[in-house]
mmCIF file of C-alpha atoms in Angstrom:
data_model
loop_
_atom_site.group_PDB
_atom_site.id
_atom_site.type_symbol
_atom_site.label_atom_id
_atom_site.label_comp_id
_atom_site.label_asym_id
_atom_site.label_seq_id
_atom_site.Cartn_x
_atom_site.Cartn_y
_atom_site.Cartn_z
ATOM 1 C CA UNK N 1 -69.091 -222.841 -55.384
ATOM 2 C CA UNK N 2 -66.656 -221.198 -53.549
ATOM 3 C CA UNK N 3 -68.718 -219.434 -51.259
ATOM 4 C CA UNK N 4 -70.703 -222.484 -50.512
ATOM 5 C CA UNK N 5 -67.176 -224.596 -49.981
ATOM 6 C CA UNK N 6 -66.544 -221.722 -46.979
ATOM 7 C CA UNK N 7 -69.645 -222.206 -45.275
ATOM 8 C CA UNK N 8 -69.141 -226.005 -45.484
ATOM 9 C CA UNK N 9 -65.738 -226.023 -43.920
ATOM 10 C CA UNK N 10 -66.621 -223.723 -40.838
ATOM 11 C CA UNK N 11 -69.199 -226.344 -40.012
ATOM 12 C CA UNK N 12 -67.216 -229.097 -40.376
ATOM 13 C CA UNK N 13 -66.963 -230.925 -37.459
ATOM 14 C CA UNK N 14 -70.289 -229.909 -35.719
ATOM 15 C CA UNK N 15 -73.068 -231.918 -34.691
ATOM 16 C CA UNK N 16 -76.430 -232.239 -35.959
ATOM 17 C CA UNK N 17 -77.958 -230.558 -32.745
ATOM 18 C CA UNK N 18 -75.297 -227.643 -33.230
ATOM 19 C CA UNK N 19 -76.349 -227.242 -37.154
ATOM 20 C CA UNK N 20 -79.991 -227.075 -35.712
ATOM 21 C CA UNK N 21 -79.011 -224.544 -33.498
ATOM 22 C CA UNK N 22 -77.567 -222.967 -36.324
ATOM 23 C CA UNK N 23 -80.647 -222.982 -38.289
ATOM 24 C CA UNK N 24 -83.265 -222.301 -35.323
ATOM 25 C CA UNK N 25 -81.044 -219.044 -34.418
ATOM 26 C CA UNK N 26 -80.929 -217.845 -37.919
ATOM 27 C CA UNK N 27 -85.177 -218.322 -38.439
ATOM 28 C CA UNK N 28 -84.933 -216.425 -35.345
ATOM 29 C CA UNK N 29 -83.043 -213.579 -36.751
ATOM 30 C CA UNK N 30 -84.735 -213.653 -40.274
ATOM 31 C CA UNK N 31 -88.153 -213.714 -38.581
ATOM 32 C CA UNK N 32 -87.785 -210.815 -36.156
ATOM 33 C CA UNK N 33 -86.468 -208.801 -39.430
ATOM 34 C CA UNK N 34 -89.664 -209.598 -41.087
ATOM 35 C CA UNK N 35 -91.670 -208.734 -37.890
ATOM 36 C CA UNK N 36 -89.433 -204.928 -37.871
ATOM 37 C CA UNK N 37 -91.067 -204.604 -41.885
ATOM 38 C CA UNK N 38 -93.830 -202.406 -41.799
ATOM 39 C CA UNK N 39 -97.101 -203.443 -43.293
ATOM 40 C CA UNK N 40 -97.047 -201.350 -46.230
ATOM 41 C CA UNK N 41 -93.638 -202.763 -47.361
ATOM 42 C CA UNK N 42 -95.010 -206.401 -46.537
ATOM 43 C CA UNK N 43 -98.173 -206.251 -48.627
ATOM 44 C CA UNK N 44 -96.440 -204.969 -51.543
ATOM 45 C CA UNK N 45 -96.623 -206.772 -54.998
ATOM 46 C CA UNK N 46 -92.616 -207.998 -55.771
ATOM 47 C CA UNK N 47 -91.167 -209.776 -58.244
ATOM 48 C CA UNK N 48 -87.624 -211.650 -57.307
ATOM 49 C CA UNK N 49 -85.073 -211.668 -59.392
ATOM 50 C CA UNK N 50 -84.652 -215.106 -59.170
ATOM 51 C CA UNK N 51 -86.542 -218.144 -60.552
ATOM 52 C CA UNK N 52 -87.288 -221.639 -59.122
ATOM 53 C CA UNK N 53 -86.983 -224.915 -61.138
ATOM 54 C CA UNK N 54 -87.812 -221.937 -64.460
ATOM 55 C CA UNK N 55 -90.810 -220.256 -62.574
ATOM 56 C CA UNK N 56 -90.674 -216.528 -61.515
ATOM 57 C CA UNK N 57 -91.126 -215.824 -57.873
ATOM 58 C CA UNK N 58 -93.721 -213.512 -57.077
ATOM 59 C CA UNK N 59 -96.655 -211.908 -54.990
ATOM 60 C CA UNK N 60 -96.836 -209.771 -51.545
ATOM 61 C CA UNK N 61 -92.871 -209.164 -50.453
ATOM 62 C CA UNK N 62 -94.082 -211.115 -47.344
ATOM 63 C CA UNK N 63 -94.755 -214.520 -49.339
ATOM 64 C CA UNK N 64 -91.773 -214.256 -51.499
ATOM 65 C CA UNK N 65 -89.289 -213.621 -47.890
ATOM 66 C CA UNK N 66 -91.476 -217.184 -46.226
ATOM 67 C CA UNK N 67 -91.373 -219.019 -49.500
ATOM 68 C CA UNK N 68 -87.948 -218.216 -49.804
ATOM 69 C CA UNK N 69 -86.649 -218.952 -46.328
ATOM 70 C CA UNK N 70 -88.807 -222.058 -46.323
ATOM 71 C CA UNK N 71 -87.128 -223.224 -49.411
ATOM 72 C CA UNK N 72 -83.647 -222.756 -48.289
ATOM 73 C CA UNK N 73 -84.088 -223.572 -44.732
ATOM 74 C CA UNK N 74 -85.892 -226.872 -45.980
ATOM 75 C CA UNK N 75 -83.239 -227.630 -48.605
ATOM 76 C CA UNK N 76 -80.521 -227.375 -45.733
ATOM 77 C CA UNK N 77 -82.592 -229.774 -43.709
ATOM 78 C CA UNK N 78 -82.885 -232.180 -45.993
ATOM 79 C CA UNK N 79 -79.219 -232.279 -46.553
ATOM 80 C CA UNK N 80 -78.537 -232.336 -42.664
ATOM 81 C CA UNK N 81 -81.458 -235.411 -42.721
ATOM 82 C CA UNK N 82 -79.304 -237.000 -45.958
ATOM 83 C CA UNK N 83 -75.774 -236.365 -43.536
ATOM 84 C CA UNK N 84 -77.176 -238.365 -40.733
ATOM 85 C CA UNK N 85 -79.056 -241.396 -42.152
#
């Protein structure tokens, strides 16, 4: 909670199209990280350590890293859609 109530406050105050930004730069980032992985690393079977909604993440290290940006990138543009309507 703490750590979240950080991040909140050094956005507060910036626009929708700066939050965007935000987001598009750090896909960006994430994805040319993914893109350094080498294949071997990528296609290997992994198990997170962390659950969604009770169910255990797993399969190739690639589709746990897209399933789990996906869901957290979605989740902050849903809020972001919530903040604006």
């Amino acid at each position: 909670d703490q750590f979240n109530a950080q991040q909140t406050a050094t956005r507060e105050g910036k626009t929708p199209a700066d939050l965007l930004d935000e987001i598009r730069s750090n896909l960006t980032r994430d994805v040319g990280g993914i893109e350094k992985a080498s294949d071997d690393l990528l296609f290997k079977h992994y198990k997170a350590p962390w659950d969604v909604e009770g169910a255990a993440i797993e399969g190739t290290v690639a589709d746990v890293i897209v399933g789990s940006l996906n869901r957290h990138y979605r989740g902050h543009l849903d809020e972001l859609e919530a903040a604006v309507s």
